[in-house]
mmCIF file of C-alpha atoms in Angstrom:
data_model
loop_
_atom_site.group_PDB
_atom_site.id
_atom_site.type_symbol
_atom_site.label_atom_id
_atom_site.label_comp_id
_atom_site.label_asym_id
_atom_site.label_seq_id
_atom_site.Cartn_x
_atom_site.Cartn_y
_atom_site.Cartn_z
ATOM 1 C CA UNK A 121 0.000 0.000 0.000
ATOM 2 C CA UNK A 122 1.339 3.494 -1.257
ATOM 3 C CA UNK A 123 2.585 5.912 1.954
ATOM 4 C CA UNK A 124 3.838 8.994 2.847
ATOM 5 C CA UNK A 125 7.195 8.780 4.415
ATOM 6 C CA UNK A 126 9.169 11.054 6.464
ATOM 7 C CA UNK A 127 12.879 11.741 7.386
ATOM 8 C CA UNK A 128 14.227 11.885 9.784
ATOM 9 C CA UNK A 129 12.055 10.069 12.433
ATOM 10 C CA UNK A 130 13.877 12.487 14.889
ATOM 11 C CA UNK A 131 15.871 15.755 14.551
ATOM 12 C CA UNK A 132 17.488 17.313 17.417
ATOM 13 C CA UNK A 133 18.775 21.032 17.006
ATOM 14 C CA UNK A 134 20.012 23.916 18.582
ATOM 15 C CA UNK A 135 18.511 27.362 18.609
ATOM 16 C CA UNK A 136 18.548 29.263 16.026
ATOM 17 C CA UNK A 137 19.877 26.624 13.813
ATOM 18 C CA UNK A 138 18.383 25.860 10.195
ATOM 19 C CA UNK A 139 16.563 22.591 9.845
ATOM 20 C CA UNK A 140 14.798 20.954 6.629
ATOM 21 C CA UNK A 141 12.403 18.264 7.194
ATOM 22 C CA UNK A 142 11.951 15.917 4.450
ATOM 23 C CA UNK A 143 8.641 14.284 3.127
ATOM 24 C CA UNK A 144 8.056 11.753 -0.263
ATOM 25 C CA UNK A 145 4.512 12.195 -0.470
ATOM 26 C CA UNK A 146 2.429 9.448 -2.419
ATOM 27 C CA UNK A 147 3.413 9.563 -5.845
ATOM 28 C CA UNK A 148 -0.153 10.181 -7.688
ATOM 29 C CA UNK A 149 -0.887 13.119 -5.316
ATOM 30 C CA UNK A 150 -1.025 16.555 -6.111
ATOM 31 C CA UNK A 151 -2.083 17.883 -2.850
ATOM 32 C CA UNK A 152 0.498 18.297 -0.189
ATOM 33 C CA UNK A 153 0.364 19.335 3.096
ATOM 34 C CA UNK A 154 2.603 19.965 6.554
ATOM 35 C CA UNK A 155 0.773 20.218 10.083
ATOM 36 C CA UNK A 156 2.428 19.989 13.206
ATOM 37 C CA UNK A 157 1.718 18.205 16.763
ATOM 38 C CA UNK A 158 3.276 19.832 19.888
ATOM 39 C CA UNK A 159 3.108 17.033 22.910
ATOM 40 C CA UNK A 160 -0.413 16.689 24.211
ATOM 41 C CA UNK A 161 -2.204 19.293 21.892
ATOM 42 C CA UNK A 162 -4.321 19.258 18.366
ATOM 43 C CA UNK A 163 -2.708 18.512 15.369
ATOM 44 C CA UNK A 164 -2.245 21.990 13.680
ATOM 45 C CA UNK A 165 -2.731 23.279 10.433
ATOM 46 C CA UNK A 166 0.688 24.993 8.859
ATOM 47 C CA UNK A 167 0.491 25.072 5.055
ATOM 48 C CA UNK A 168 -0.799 23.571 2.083
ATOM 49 C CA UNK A 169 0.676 23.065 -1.237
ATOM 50 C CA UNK A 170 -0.644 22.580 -4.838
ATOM 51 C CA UNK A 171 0.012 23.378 -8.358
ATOM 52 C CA UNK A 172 3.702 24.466 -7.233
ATOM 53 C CA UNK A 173 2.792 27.144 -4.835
ATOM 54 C CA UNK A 174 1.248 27.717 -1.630
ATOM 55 C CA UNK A 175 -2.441 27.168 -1.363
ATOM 56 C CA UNK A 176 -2.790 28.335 2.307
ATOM 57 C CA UNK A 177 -1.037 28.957 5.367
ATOM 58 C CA UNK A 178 -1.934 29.504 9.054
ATOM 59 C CA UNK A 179 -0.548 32.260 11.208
ATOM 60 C CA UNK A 180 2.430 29.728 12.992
ATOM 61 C CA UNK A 181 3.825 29.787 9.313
ATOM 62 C CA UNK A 182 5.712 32.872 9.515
ATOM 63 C CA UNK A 183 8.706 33.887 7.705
ATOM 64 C CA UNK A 184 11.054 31.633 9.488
ATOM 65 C CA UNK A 185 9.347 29.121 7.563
ATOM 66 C CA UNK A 186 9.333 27.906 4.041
ATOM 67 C CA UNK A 187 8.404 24.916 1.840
ATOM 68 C CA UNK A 188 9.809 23.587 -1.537
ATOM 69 C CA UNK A 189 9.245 20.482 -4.126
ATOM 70 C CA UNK A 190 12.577 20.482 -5.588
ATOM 71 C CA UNK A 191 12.129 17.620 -8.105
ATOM 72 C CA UNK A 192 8.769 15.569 -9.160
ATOM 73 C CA UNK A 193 9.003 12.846 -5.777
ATOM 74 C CA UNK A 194 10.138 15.194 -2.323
ATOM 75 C CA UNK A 195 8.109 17.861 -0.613
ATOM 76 C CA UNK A 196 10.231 19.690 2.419
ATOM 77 C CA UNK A 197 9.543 21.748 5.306
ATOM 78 C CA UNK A 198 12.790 24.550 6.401
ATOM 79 C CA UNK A 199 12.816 26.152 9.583
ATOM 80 C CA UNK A 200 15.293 29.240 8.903
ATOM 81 C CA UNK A 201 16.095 29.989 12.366
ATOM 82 C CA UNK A 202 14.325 27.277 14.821
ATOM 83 C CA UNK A 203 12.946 28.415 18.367
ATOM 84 C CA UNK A 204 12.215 26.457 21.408
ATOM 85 C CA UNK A 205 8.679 26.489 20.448
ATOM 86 C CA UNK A 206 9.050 25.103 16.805
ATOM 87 C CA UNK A 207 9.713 21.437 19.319
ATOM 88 C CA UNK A 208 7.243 19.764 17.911
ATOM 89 C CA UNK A 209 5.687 16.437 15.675
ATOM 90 C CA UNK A 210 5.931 17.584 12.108
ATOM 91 C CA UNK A 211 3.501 15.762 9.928
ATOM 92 C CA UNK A 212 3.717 15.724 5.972
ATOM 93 C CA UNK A 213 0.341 14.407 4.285
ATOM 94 C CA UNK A 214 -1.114 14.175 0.822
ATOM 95 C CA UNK A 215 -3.912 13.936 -0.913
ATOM 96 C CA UNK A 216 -4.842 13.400 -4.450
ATOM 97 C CA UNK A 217 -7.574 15.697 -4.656
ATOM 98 C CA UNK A 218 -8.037 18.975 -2.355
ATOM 99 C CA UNK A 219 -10.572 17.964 0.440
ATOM 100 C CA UNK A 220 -10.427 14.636 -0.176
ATOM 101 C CA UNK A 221 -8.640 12.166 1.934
ATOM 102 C CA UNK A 222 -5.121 13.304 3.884
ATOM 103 C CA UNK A 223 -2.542 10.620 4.083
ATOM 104 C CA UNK A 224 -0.409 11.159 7.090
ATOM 105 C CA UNK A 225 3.714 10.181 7.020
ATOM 106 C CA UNK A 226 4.767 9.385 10.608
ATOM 107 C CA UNK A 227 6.009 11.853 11.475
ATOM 108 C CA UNK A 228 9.081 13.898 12.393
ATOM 109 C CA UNK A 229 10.263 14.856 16.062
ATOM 110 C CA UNK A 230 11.851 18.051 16.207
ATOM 111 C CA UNK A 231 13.537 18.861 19.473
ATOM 112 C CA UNK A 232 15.260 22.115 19.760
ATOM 113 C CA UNK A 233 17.561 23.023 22.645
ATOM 114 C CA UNK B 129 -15.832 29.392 21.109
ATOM 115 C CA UNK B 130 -13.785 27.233 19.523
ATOM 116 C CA UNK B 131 -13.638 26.078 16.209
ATOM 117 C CA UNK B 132 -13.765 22.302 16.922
ATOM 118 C CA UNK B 133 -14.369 21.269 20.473
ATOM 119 C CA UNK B 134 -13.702 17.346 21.701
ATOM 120 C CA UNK B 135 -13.466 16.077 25.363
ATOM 121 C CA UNK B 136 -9.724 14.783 25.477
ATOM 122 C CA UNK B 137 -11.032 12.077 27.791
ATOM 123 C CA UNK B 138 -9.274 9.102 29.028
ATOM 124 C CA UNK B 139 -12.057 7.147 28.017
ATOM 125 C CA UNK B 140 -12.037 3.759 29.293
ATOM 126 C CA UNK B 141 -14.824 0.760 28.228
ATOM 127 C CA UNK B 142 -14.590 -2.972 28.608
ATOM 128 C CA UNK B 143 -13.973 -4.913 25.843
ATOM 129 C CA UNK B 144 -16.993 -5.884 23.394
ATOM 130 C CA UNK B 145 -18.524 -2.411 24.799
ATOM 131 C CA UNK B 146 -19.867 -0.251 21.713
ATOM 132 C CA UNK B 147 -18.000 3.184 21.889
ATOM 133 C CA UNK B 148 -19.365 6.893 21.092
ATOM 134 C CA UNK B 149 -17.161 9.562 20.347
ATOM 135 C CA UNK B 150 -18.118 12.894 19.632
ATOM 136 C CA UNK B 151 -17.110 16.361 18.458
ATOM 137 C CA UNK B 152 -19.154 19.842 18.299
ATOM 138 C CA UNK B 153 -18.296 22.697 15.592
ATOM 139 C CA UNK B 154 -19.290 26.135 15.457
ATOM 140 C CA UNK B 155 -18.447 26.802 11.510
ATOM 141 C CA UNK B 156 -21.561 26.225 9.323
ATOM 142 C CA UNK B 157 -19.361 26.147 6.513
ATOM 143 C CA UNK B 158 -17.758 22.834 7.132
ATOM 144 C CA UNK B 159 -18.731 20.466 4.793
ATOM 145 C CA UNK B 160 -15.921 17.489 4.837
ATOM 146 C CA UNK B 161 -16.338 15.427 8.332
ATOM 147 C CA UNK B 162 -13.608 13.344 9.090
ATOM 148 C CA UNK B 163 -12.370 10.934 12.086
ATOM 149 C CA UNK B 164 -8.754 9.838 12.453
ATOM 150 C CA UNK B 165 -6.977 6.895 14.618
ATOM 151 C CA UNK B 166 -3.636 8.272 16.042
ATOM 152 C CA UNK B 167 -1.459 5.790 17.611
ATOM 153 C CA UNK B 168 1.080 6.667 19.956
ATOM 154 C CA UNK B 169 4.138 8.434 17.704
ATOM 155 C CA UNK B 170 2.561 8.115 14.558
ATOM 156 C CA UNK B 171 0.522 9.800 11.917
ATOM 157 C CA UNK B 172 -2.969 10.127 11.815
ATOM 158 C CA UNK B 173 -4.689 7.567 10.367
ATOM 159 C CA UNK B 174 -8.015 8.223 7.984
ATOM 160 C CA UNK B 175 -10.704 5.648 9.932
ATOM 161 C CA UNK B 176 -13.952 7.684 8.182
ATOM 162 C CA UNK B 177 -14.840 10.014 5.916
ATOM 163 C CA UNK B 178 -18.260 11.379 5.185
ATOM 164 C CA UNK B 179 -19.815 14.817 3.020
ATOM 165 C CA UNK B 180 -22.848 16.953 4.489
ATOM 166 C CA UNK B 181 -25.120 15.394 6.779
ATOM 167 C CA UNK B 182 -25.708 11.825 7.391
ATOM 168 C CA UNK B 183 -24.602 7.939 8.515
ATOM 169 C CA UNK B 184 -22.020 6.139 7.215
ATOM 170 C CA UNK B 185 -20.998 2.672 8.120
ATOM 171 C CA UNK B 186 -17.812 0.342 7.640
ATOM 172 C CA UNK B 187 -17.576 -2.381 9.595
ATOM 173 C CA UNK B 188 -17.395 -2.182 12.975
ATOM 174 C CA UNK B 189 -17.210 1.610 12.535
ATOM 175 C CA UNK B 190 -20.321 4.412 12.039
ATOM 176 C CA UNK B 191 -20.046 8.057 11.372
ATOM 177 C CA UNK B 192 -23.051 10.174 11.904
ATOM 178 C CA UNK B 193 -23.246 14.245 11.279
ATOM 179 C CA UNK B 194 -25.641 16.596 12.434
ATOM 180 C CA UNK B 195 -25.203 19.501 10.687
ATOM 181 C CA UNK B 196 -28.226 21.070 12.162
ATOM 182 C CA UNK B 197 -26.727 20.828 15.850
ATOM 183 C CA UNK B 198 -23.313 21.127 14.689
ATOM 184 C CA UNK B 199 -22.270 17.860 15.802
ATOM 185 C CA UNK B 200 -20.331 15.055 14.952
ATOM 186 C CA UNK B 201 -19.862 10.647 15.956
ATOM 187 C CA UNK B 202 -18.626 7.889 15.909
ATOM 188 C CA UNK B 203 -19.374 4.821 16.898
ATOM 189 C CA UNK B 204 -17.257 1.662 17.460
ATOM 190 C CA UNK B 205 -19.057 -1.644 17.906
ATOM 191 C CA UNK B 206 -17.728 -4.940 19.281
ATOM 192 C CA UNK B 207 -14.624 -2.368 20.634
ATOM 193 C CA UNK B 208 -10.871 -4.245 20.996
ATOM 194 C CA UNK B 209 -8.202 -3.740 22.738
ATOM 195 C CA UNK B 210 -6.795 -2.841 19.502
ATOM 196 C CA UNK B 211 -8.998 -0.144 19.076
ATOM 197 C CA UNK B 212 -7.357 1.954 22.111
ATOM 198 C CA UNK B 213 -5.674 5.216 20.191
ATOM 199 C CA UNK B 214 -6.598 8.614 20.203
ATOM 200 C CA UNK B 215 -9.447 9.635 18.245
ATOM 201 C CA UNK B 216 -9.137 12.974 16.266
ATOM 202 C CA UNK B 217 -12.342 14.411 14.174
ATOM 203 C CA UNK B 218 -11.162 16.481 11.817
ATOM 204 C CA UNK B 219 -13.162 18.744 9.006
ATOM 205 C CA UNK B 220 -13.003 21.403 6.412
ATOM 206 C CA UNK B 221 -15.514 23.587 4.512
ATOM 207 C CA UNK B 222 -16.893 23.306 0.688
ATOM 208 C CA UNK B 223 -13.765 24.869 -1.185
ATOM 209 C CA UNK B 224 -11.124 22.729 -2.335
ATOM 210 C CA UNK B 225 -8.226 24.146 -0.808
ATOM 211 C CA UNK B 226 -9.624 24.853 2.681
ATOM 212 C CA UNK B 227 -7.606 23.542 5.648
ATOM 213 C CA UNK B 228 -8.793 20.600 7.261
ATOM 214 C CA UNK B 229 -9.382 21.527 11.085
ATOM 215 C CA UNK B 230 -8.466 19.200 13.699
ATOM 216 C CA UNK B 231 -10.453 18.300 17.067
ATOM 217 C CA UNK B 232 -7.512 17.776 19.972
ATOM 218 C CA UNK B 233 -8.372 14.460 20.304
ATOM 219 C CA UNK B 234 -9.932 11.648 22.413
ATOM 220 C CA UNK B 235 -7.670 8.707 24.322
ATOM 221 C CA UNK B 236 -9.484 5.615 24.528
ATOM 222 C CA UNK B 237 -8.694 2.927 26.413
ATOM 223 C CA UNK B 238 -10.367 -0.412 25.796
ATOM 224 C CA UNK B 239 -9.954 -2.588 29.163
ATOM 225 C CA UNK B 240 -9.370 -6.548 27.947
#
């Protein structure tokens, strides 16, 4: 069965330090997606991407943070300049119509010290 | 208010117990209705999926919507231990590139 995967499973930084989270969504998709999961709250909304460009992004997407699809297969996720606050569960999803069903990678654990 | 409220719980049953889990909304516009099975340090996981107003029913598992009152279920018959996750309900409004809005999730516990 076709998934979203996610690397690393765990990234440990230090403040202010740049970090790029890496997602191969599901390879008919065109909708992509990053939300995020700080420990014991809702998963939340960060930014959605179609059509090369971003569809929508919440106010936690600031300028520290950016997203790119380099070639036809990875989707990524940079923190410029990473804060305490940015510790968090970073989860990539796709979909292959806008709407329709999310599929969820695993997840990546960002710890920032 | 917010925009999706859901009791975190712990909710514990017995095993073979049917389970209800439920979510209220205060944006008419939402359109998509959604529940998701989280396991501990992993994604989401899409369990249901259902348009408008309504049932819907796979297997063990029924989603019902009440648009009217704003309110969302599901239902989980026979439960398992295998069923014990968090639940998350999770929607989005009519437009295609809306966000899908997350519910913070009930634990659920089922006792073997």
């Amino acid at each position: 069965e076709p998934e979203v995967t996610q690397t690393p499973s765990h990234q440990v930084t230090q403040m202010g330090q740049e970090v790029i989270l890496r997602c191969v969504p599901i390879s008919n998709h065109l909708y992509f997606y990053w939300y995020r999961q700080i420990l014991g709250q809702k998963v939340e909304f960060l930014v959605s991407f179609y059509n090369n460009e971003i569809s929508e992004k919440s106010e936690i997407f600031d300028d520290q943070f950016s997203v790119e699809r380099p070639d036809g297969s990875n989707f990524t996720l940079k923190i410029r300049s990473t804060k305490l606050e940015d510790s968090a569960m970073y989860f990539c999803a796709s979909a292959a119509d806008g709407n329709e069903k999310l599929f969820f990678g695993s997840g990546t654990q960002l710890s920032v010290l | 208010q917010k925009e999706v409220e859901q009791d975190p719980g712990p909710l514990s049953v017995p095993e073979g117990a049917i389970v209800s889990l439920n979510c209220t909304y205060s944006n008419s516009a939402f359109q998509y209705f959604m529940w998701y099975r989280q396991y501990s340090r992993k994604g989401p996981e899409l369990l249901m999926y259902t348009y408008s107003s309504g049932n819907k029913e796979d297997g063990r598992f029924t989603a019902q919507v009440d648009k009217s009152s704003k309110y969302i279920s599901l239902f989980i018959r026979d439960s398992q231990p295998s069923d014990s996750a968090t639940y998350l309900c999770a929607m989005s409004a009519a437009n295609r590139d809306d966000k899908i809005i997350f519910g913070k999730g009930t634990r659920l516990h089922i006792l073997p």
